[in-house]
Amino acid sequence: MKVTQEKLPASQIGLEIEIAPENTKQTYEEVVKKLAKTANIPGFRKGKVPRPILLQRLGGTRIKAAALEEIVQDGINQAIEQEDIPAIGQPELRSSFEELIGNYEPGKPLIFSAAVDVEPEINLEEYKGLQVRSEEVKYQPTRVDEVLESERQQMATLIPVEGRPAQLGDVAVLDFKGVIANKEGEDTEPSPIPGGEGNDFQVDLQEDKFIPGFIVGIVGMNPGETKEISAKFPDPYGNEELAGKDAIFTVTLKELKEKELPTLDDDFAKEASEFETLEELQNSLRERFQKEAEEKTKSNKQEALLDKLLEKIEVDLPQTMIQQEVDAMLTQTAIRLSQQGVDVKKLFTKELIPQLREQSKDEAVQRIKRSLMLQEIAERESIKVSDSEIESRVKELTQEYSDSDIDPEKAHSVVENELLTEKIIDWLLDNSSVELVPEGTIKEQEETEKQEQDSDNEDENTNE
């Protein structure tokens, strides 16, 4: 078999394959024999149909098409093996099958073209000594107090209030019914707000609860009092039909309670946590938030480096890899949603799946580039994970999830990949320069640059 290779875009290898005359004839004859054994032709038993009648009844085009399918498939597979091509995915016939049928004559050579996807070549010249900026997440001591105060609020005892009006911090029990306020000049019946009513509804009187104006309107009311309260839905709002609209709520305050908060002491710590003393609880929260800040800062540094590297990599991805990654992403999403109780069949409809696939392509490309990029660095720098490291981590996971049925082979593969990625990224951090800047700095700068760019574009359009 004669095979000529050609390098194509998107990491494809083009193949021009020439099938020898004896092979085109042999395959044709084998197909005729198969059809003679299986064809149902009136007046003849299976396998006893004379060749001329078989050819006449089935038609030359049908027989040639059947032979061609075998010739093309076998020819491509043999060409890939003969040329030792590391193909991925399914090969693609580039020649027109209809034209091949017209050109195909058993006993004469047949030439056709095909293409196969292969692993892409990676061009990554710069990956050492990178200089990037990353946001530093600092530990905020006030978070400990905020968590403890939130827990106190949840553990509060509600005491009925008498002899005074409602104030912020109270808990109110009320009936309410809301309508959309008419615009000025309108003389129609106000339309009810969908879901905008309730009886014996308990609410914390805090300004960030409900829509603006609602809580403030309750403050100052006395139990038994009914009042109309004006409020306005924010824009944007979850229900787009209500966004930005004025509303009027008829509210009856039925009960008023105030919170009696538990004392922040060791007894509180015992009830709210597994710790015996308040100091132990505070120390635990402090350590947790410090660790979170450190991990987030490290994560920001990693993302900054990886984003920088993505600017440096040049790779022409084959469609096979992209489609496989899209498949994996959609499968992961479906599993996660299913675990959350979502009916995946209703969400992933035949009409929606093509849209989801298209929307996932860009992210799939970025994920593949990252993976290839890290693999390339690991090979160049001989970064590896030892069997003992893998086994140690697998053992930890097995003990941690002793109640779960863990597949040892799958766990080994996942752990090896995770440990290798950690080592590669740690190597990058050690061989790069990362400037830490205050949290929010980079995002603010990006927004400023975007505004300036938008302004420049507007100026250019105006000048035109």
Short mmCIF file of N, CA, C and O in Angstrom, two decimals, residues 313-421:
data_model
loop_
_atom_site.label_atom_id
_atom_site.label_comp_id
_atom_site.label_asym_id
_atom_site.label_seq_id
_atom_site.Cartn_x
_atom_site.Cartn_y
_atom_site.Cartn_z
N ILE A 313 1.85 29.79 25.49
CA ILE A 313 1.76 28.51 24.80
C ILE A 313 1.15 28.67 23.41
O ILE A 313 0.22 29.46 23.21
N GLU A 314 1.71 27.94 22.46
CA GLU A 314 1.16 27.88 21.11
C GLU A 314 0.87 26.41 20.81
O GLU A 314 1.78 25.58 20.84
N VAL A 315 -0.37 26.12 20.55
CA VAL A 315 -0.76 24.74 20.28
C VAL A 315 -2.00 24.74 19.41
O VAL A 315 -2.93 25.53 19.62
N ASP A 316 -2.00 23.88 18.41
CA ASP A 316 -3.13 23.75 17.49
C ASP A 316 -3.92 22.51 17.89
O ASP A 316 -3.53 21.38 17.57
N LEU A 317 -5.01 22.71 18.61
CA LEU A 317 -5.74 21.57 19.19
C LEU A 317 -6.60 20.85 18.16
O LEU A 317 -7.32 21.49 17.38
N PRO A 318 -6.57 19.52 18.17
CA PRO A 318 -7.46 18.75 17.29
C PRO A 318 -8.89 18.76 17.83
O PRO A 318 -9.09 18.83 19.05
N GLN A 319 -9.83 18.67 16.94
CA GLN A 319 -11.24 18.70 17.34
C GLN A 319 -11.59 17.52 18.24
O GLN A 319 -12.45 17.64 19.12
N THR A 320 -10.92 16.39 18.04
CA THR A 320 -11.20 15.22 18.87
C THR A 320 -10.99 15.54 20.35
O THR A 320 -11.82 15.22 21.20
N MET A 321 -9.86 16.18 20.66
CA MET A 321 -9.55 16.51 22.06
C MET A 321 -10.57 17.49 22.63
O MET A 321 -11.00 17.36 23.78
N ILE A 322 -10.95 18.47 21.82
CA ILE A 322 -11.90 19.48 22.28
C ILE A 322 -13.25 18.83 22.57
O ILE A 322 -13.86 19.07 23.62
N GLN A 323 -13.71 17.99 21.66
CA GLN A 323 -15.01 17.36 21.84
C GLN A 323 -15.00 16.39 23.03
O GLN A 323 -15.98 16.29 23.76
N GLN A 324 -13.90 15.70 23.24
CA GLN A 324 -13.79 14.80 24.38
C GLN A 324 -13.84 15.59 25.69
O GLN A 324 -14.47 15.15 26.67
N GLU A 325 -13.18 16.75 25.72
CA GLU A 325 -13.19 17.57 26.93
C GLU A 325 -14.58 18.15 27.18
O GLU A 325 -15.04 18.21 28.32
N VAL A 326 -15.26 18.56 26.11
CA VAL A 326 -16.63 19.06 26.25
C VAL A 326 -17.53 17.96 26.81
O VAL A 326 -18.34 18.20 27.70
N ASP A 327 -17.37 16.74 26.30
CA ASP A 327 -18.14 15.59 26.80
C ASP A 327 -17.90 15.41 28.30
O ASP A 327 -18.85 15.21 29.08
N ALA A 328 -16.63 15.48 28.70
CA ALA A 328 -16.29 15.29 30.11
C ALA A 328 -16.89 16.39 30.97
O ALA A 328 -17.42 16.13 32.06
N MET A 329 -16.85 17.63 30.49
CA MET A 329 -17.40 18.75 31.25
C MET A 329 -18.91 18.62 31.44
O MET A 329 -19.44 18.82 32.54
N LEU A 330 -19.61 18.26 30.37
CA LEU A 330 -21.07 18.12 30.46
C LEU A 330 -21.45 16.93 31.35
O LEU A 330 -22.43 17.00 32.09
N THR A 331 -20.65 15.87 31.29
CA THR A 331 -20.91 14.71 32.15
C THR A 331 -20.74 15.08 33.61
O THR A 331 -21.56 14.73 34.46
N GLN A 332 -19.66 15.80 33.91
CA GLN A 332 -19.42 16.25 35.29
C GLN A 332 -20.55 17.14 35.79
O GLN A 332 -21.02 17.02 36.93
N THR A 333 -21.02 18.05 34.92
CA THR A 333 -22.12 18.93 35.28
C THR A 333 -23.40 18.13 35.56
O THR A 333 -24.11 18.38 36.53
N ALA A 334 -23.67 17.16 34.70
CA ALA A 334 -24.87 16.34 34.86
C ALA A 334 -24.83 15.55 36.16
O ALA A 334 -25.83 15.46 36.88
N ILE A 335 -23.67 14.98 36.49
CA ILE A 335 -23.53 14.21 37.74
C ILE A 335 -23.74 15.12 38.94
O ILE A 335 -24.45 14.76 39.89
N ARG A 336 -23.12 16.30 38.91
CA ARG A 336 -23.25 17.23 40.04
C ARG A 336 -24.70 17.68 40.23
O ARG A 336 -25.22 17.69 41.35
N LEU A 337 -25.38 18.01 39.14
CA LEU A 337 -26.77 18.45 39.24
C LEU A 337 -27.68 17.31 39.70
O LEU A 337 -28.62 17.52 40.46
N SER A 338 -27.38 16.10 39.23
CA SER A 338 -28.18 14.94 39.63
C SER A 338 -28.04 14.70 41.13
O SER A 338 -29.02 14.38 41.81
N GLN A 339 -26.83 14.88 41.66
CA GLN A 339 -26.61 14.71 43.09
C GLN A 339 -27.34 15.77 43.90
O GLN A 339 -27.67 15.56 45.07
N GLN A 340 -27.62 16.92 43.26
CA GLN A 340 -28.34 18.00 43.92
C GLN A 340 -29.85 17.84 43.79
O GLN A 340 -30.62 18.69 44.25
N GLY A 341 -30.28 16.76 43.14
CA GLY A 341 -31.71 16.49 43.01
C GLY A 341 -32.35 17.05 41.76
O GLY A 341 -33.57 17.01 41.60
N VAL A 342 -31.54 17.56 40.83
CA VAL A 342 -32.08 18.12 39.59
C VAL A 342 -32.38 16.99 38.60
O VAL A 342 -31.60 16.04 38.47
N ASP A 343 -33.52 17.10 37.91
CA ASP A 343 -33.88 16.12 36.88
C ASP A 343 -33.08 16.45 35.63
O ASP A 343 -33.43 17.32 34.84
N VAL A 344 -31.98 15.73 35.44
CA VAL A 344 -31.04 16.03 34.35
C VAL A 344 -31.69 15.84 32.98
O VAL A 344 -31.39 16.56 32.03
N LYS A 345 -32.59 14.86 32.87
CA LYS A 345 -33.22 14.59 31.57
C LYS A 345 -34.02 15.78 31.07
O LYS A 345 -34.09 16.04 29.88
N LYS A 346 -34.64 16.51 32.00
CA LYS A 346 -35.41 17.69 31.61
C LYS A 346 -34.50 18.85 31.24
O LYS A 346 -34.86 19.70 30.43
N LEU A 347 -33.33 18.89 31.86
CA LEU A 347 -32.40 19.99 31.60
C LEU A 347 -31.59 19.76 30.33
O LEU A 347 -31.47 20.66 29.49
N PHE A 348 -31.06 18.54 30.16
CA PHE A 348 -30.23 18.24 29.00
C PHE A 348 -31.11 17.66 27.89
O PHE A 348 -31.07 16.47 27.60
N THR A 349 -31.88 18.52 27.25
CA THR A 349 -32.75 18.09 26.15
C THR A 349 -31.97 18.06 24.85
O THR A 349 -30.89 18.64 24.72
N LYS A 350 -32.55 17.39 23.84
CA LYS A 350 -31.90 17.31 22.53
C LYS A 350 -31.70 18.69 21.92
O LYS A 350 -30.72 18.93 21.20
N GLU A 351 -32.64 19.60 22.23
CA GLU A 351 -32.53 20.95 21.67
C GLU A 351 -31.45 21.76 22.38
O GLU A 351 -30.78 22.60 21.76
N LEU A 352 -31.26 21.51 23.67
CA LEU A 352 -30.35 22.33 24.46
C LEU A 352 -28.90 21.84 24.41
O LEU A 352 -27.96 22.64 24.50
N ILE A 353 -28.71 20.54 24.25
CA ILE A 353 -27.35 19.97 24.29
C ILE A 353 -26.42 20.62 23.27
O ILE A 353 -25.28 20.97 23.61
N PRO A 354 -26.83 20.82 21.99
CA PRO A 354 -25.91 21.49 21.05
C PRO A 354 -25.49 22.88 21.53
O PRO A 354 -24.33 23.28 21.35
N GLN A 355 -26.42 23.63 22.14
CA GLN A 355 -26.08 24.95 22.67
C GLN A 355 -25.08 24.84 23.81
O GLN A 355 -24.12 25.62 23.88
N LEU A 356 -25.31 23.88 24.71
CA LEU A 356 -24.40 23.69 25.83
C LEU A 356 -23.00 23.30 25.35
O LEU A 356 -21.99 23.76 25.89
N ARG A 357 -22.96 22.46 24.33
CA ARG A 357 -21.66 22.05 23.78
C ARG A 357 -20.92 23.25 23.20
O ARG A 357 -19.72 23.42 23.43
N GLU A 358 -21.64 24.08 22.48
CA GLU A 358 -21.01 25.26 21.87
C GLU A 358 -20.53 26.23 22.94
O GLU A 358 -19.44 26.79 22.85
N GLN A 359 -21.35 26.42 23.98
CA GLN A 359 -20.99 27.33 25.06
C GLN A 359 -19.80 26.82 25.88
O GLN A 359 -19.08 27.61 26.49
N SER A 360 -19.58 25.52 25.87
CA SER A 360 -18.51 24.92 26.67
C SER A 360 -17.17 24.88 25.95
O SER A 360 -16.15 24.57 26.57
N LYS A 361 -17.15 25.17 24.66
CA LYS A 361 -15.93 24.98 23.87
C LYS A 361 -14.76 25.83 24.36
O LYS A 361 -13.64 25.33 24.49
N ASP A 362 -15.01 27.11 24.61
CA ASP A 362 -13.91 28.00 25.01
C ASP A 362 -13.26 27.51 26.31
O ASP A 362 -12.03 27.49 26.42
N GLU A 363 -14.10 27.15 27.28
CA GLU A 363 -13.55 26.66 28.55
C GLU A 363 -12.81 25.35 28.34
O GLU A 363 -11.76 25.11 28.95
N ALA A 364 -13.34 24.49 27.46
CA ALA A 364 -12.68 23.22 27.18
C ALA A 364 -11.29 23.45 26.59
O ALA A 364 -10.33 22.78 26.97
N VAL A 365 -11.19 24.40 25.68
CA VAL A 365 -9.90 24.72 25.06
C VAL A 365 -8.90 25.17 26.12
O VAL A 365 -7.74 24.75 26.14
N GLN A 366 -9.34 26.05 27.03
CA GLN A 366 -8.45 26.54 28.08
C GLN A 366 -8.00 25.41 29.00
O GLN A 366 -6.83 25.34 29.40
N ARG A 367 -8.92 24.53 29.33
CA ARG A 367 -8.58 23.42 30.22
C ARG A 367 -7.56 22.48 29.56
O ARG A 367 -6.61 22.02 30.21
N ILE A 368 -7.75 22.20 28.28
CA ILE A 368 -6.81 21.32 27.57
C ILE A 368 -5.44 21.98 27.49
O ILE A 368 -4.41 21.33 27.72
N LYS A 369 -5.41 23.26 27.17
CA LYS A 369 -4.13 23.97 27.07
C LYS A 369 -3.38 23.93 28.40
O LYS A 369 -2.17 23.73 28.44
N ARG A 370 -4.12 24.15 29.49
CA ARG A 370 -3.49 24.10 30.81
C ARG A 370 -2.88 22.72 31.07
O ARG A 370 -1.75 22.61 31.54
N SER A 371 -3.65 21.69 30.78
CA SER A 371 -3.19 20.33 31.03
C SER A 371 -1.95 20.01 30.20
O SER A 371 -0.95 19.48 30.71
N LEU A 372 -1.99 20.33 28.90
CA LEU A 372 -0.86 20.07 28.03
C LEU A 372 0.37 20.86 28.45
O LEU A 372 1.50 20.38 28.40
N MET A 373 0.12 22.08 28.87
CA MET A 373 1.19 22.98 29.30
C MET A 373 1.91 22.41 30.52
O MET A 373 3.15 22.36 30.57
N LEU A 374 1.15 21.94 31.49
CA LEU A 374 1.74 21.37 32.70
C LEU A 374 2.47 20.06 32.39
O LEU A 374 3.54 19.79 32.94
N GLN A 375 1.90 19.24 31.51
CA GLN A 375 2.56 18.00 31.11
C GLN A 375 3.91 18.29 30.45
O GLN A 375 4.91 17.60 30.70
N GLU A 376 3.92 19.30 29.61
CA GLU A 376 5.15 19.67 28.90
C GLU A 376 6.24 20.11 29.87
O GLU A 376 7.40 19.72 29.76
N ILE A 377 5.85 20.93 30.85
CA ILE A 377 6.82 21.40 31.85
C ILE A 377 7.35 20.24 32.68
O ILE A 377 8.54 20.15 32.98
N ALA A 378 6.45 19.32 33.04
CA ALA A 378 6.86 18.16 33.84
C ALA A 378 7.89 17.32 33.09
O ALA A 378 8.88 16.85 33.67
N GLU A 379 7.67 17.13 31.79
CA GLU A 379 8.61 16.34 30.98
C GLU A 379 9.96 17.06 30.86
O GLU A 379 11.02 16.45 31.00
N ARG A 380 9.92 18.35 30.60
CA ARG A 380 11.17 19.10 30.41
C ARG A 380 11.98 19.17 31.69
O ARG A 380 13.22 19.14 31.66
N GLU A 381 11.30 19.30 32.83
CA GLU A 381 12.00 19.47 34.10
C GLU A 381 12.08 18.17 34.91
O GLU A 381 12.51 18.18 36.06
N SER A 382 11.66 17.06 34.28
CA SER A 382 11.71 15.73 34.93
C SER A 382 11.03 15.74 36.30
O SER A 382 11.54 15.20 37.29
N ILE A 383 9.86 16.35 36.35
CA ILE A 383 9.08 16.39 37.59
C ILE A 383 8.20 15.15 37.64
O ILE A 383 7.40 14.90 36.74
N LYS A 384 8.38 14.36 38.68
CA LYS A 384 7.64 13.09 38.78
C LYS A 384 7.10 12.90 40.19
O LYS A 384 7.50 13.59 41.13
N VAL A 385 6.20 11.94 40.31
CA VAL A 385 5.63 11.55 41.61
C VAL A 385 6.02 10.11 41.87
O VAL A 385 5.86 9.25 41.00
N SER A 386 6.52 9.85 43.05
CA SER A 386 6.95 8.48 43.38
C SER A 386 5.75 7.62 43.76
O SER A 386 4.70 8.12 44.17
N ASP A 387 5.94 6.32 43.61
CA ASP A 387 4.87 5.37 43.96
C ASP A 387 4.53 5.48 45.45
O ASP A 387 3.37 5.34 45.84
N SER A 388 5.54 5.71 46.27
CA SER A 388 5.30 5.79 47.71
C SER A 388 4.43 7.00 48.06
O SER A 388 3.57 6.93 48.94
N GLU A 389 4.64 8.11 47.34
CA GLU A 389 3.82 9.30 47.57
C GLU A 389 2.36 9.03 47.20
O GLU A 389 1.44 9.45 47.90
N ILE A 390 2.19 8.35 46.09
CA ILE A 390 0.84 8.03 45.64
C ILE A 390 0.14 7.10 46.62
O ILE A 390 -1.01 7.34 47.02
N GLU A 391 0.83 6.05 47.00
CA GLU A 391 0.24 5.07 47.91
C GLU A 391 -0.11 5.71 49.25
O GLU A 391 -1.14 5.39 49.86
N SER A 392 0.74 6.61 49.72
CA SER A 392 0.48 7.28 50.99
C SER A 392 -0.80 8.11 50.92
O SER A 392 -1.64 8.06 51.84
N ARG A 393 -0.97 8.86 49.83
CA ARG A 393 -2.18 9.68 49.68
C ARG A 393 -3.41 8.82 49.49
O ARG A 393 -4.48 9.12 50.04
N VAL A 394 -3.29 7.76 48.72
CA VAL A 394 -4.43 6.85 48.52
C VAL A 394 -4.86 6.24 49.85
O VAL A 394 -6.05 6.11 50.14
N LYS A 395 -3.88 5.88 50.68
CA LYS A 395 -4.18 5.31 51.99
C LYS A 395 -4.94 6.31 52.85
O LYS A 395 -5.91 5.95 53.55
N GLU A 396 -4.52 7.58 52.80
CA GLU A 396 -5.21 8.63 53.56
C GLU A 396 -6.66 8.75 53.10
O GLU A 396 -7.58 8.85 53.93
N LEU A 397 -6.87 8.75 51.79
CA LEU A 397 -8.23 8.87 51.26
C LEU A 397 -9.09 7.67 51.65
O LEU A 397 -10.27 7.82 51.98
N THR A 398 -8.49 6.49 51.58
CA THR A 398 -9.23 5.27 51.93
C THR A 398 -9.69 5.30 53.37
O THR A 398 -10.81 4.90 53.70
N GLN A 399 -8.82 5.80 54.25
CA GLN A 399 -9.18 5.90 55.67
C GLN A 399 -10.22 6.99 55.90
O GLN A 399 -11.15 6.83 56.70
N GLU A 400 -10.06 8.11 55.18
CA GLU A 400 -10.99 9.23 55.35
C GLU A 400 -12.38 8.88 54.85
O GLU A 400 -13.38 9.30 55.43
N TYR A 401 -12.43 8.13 53.75
CA TYR A 401 -13.73 7.76 53.18
C TYR A 401 -13.93 6.25 53.30
O TYR A 401 -14.26 5.56 52.34
N SER A 402 -13.74 5.75 54.51
CA SER A 402 -13.84 4.31 54.74
C SER A 402 -15.24 3.76 54.47
O SER A 402 -15.41 2.58 54.18
N ASP A 403 -16.25 4.63 54.58
CA ASP A 403 -17.63 4.19 54.35
C ASP A 403 -17.98 4.13 52.87
O ASP A 403 -19.03 3.60 52.49
N SER A 404 -17.12 4.70 52.02
CA SER A 404 -17.40 4.73 50.58
C SER A 404 -16.68 3.60 49.85
O SER A 404 -15.64 3.11 50.30
N ASP A 405 -17.26 3.22 48.72
CA ASP A 405 -16.66 2.16 47.90
C ASP A 405 -15.73 2.83 46.89
O ASP A 405 -16.17 3.35 45.86
N ILE A 406 -14.43 2.83 47.18
CA ILE A 406 -13.46 3.51 46.33
C ILE A 406 -12.77 2.51 45.41
O ILE A 406 -12.27 1.48 45.86
N ASP A 407 -12.75 2.85 44.11
CA ASP A 407 -12.06 2.02 43.13
C ASP A 407 -10.55 2.29 43.25
O ASP A 407 -10.10 3.40 42.96
N PRO A 408 -9.75 1.29 43.67
CA PRO A 408 -8.31 1.51 43.88
C PRO A 408 -7.58 2.04 42.64
O PRO A 408 -6.75 2.94 42.74
N GLU A 409 -7.90 1.48 41.47
CA GLU A 409 -7.21 1.91 40.24
C GLU A 409 -7.55 3.36 39.91
O GLU A 409 -6.68 4.16 39.56
N LYS A 410 -8.84 3.70 40.02
CA LYS A 410 -9.25 5.07 39.72
C LYS A 410 -8.66 6.03 40.74
O LYS A 410 -8.21 7.13 40.38
N ALA A 411 -8.65 5.64 42.01
CA ALA A 411 -8.09 6.50 43.05
C ALA A 411 -6.61 6.73 42.80
O ALA A 411 -6.10 7.84 42.96
N HIS A 412 -5.91 5.68 42.39
CA HIS A 412 -4.47 5.79 42.11
C HIS A 412 -4.22 6.80 40.99
O HIS A 412 -3.32 7.65 41.09
N SER A 413 -5.04 6.72 39.93
CA SER A 413 -4.87 7.62 38.79
C SER A 413 -5.16 9.07 39.17
O SER A 413 -4.42 9.99 38.80
N VAL A 414 -6.26 9.27 39.90
CA VAL A 414 -6.65 10.62 40.31
C VAL A 414 -5.59 11.23 41.23
O VAL A 414 -5.18 12.39 41.06
N VAL A 415 -5.14 10.45 42.19
CA VAL A 415 -4.13 10.94 43.15
C VAL A 415 -2.83 11.26 42.44
O VAL A 415 -2.20 12.29 42.71
N GLU A 416 -2.41 10.40 41.53
CA GLU A 416 -1.16 10.65 40.79
C GLU A 416 -1.24 11.97 40.02
O GLU A 416 -0.30 12.77 40.04
N ASN A 417 -2.37 12.21 39.37
CA ASN A 417 -2.55 13.44 38.61
C ASN A 417 -2.54 14.67 39.53
O ASN A 417 -1.92 15.69 39.22
N GLU A 418 -3.23 14.57 40.68
CA GLU A 418 -3.29 15.69 41.61
C GLU A 418 -1.92 16.02 42.19
O GLU A 418 -1.52 17.18 42.26
N LEU A 419 -1.19 14.97 42.61
CA LEU A 419 0.13 15.19 43.20
C LEU A 419 1.11 15.77 42.17
O LEU A 419 1.91 16.66 42.50
N LEU A 420 1.03 15.28 40.94
CA LEU A 420 1.92 15.79 39.90
C LEU A 420 1.62 17.25 39.61
O LEU A 420 2.54 18.07 39.47
N THR A 421 0.33 17.59 39.54
CA THR A 421 -0.06 18.98 39.29
C THR A 421 0.45 19.88 40.42
O THR A 421 0.97 20.98 40.17
#
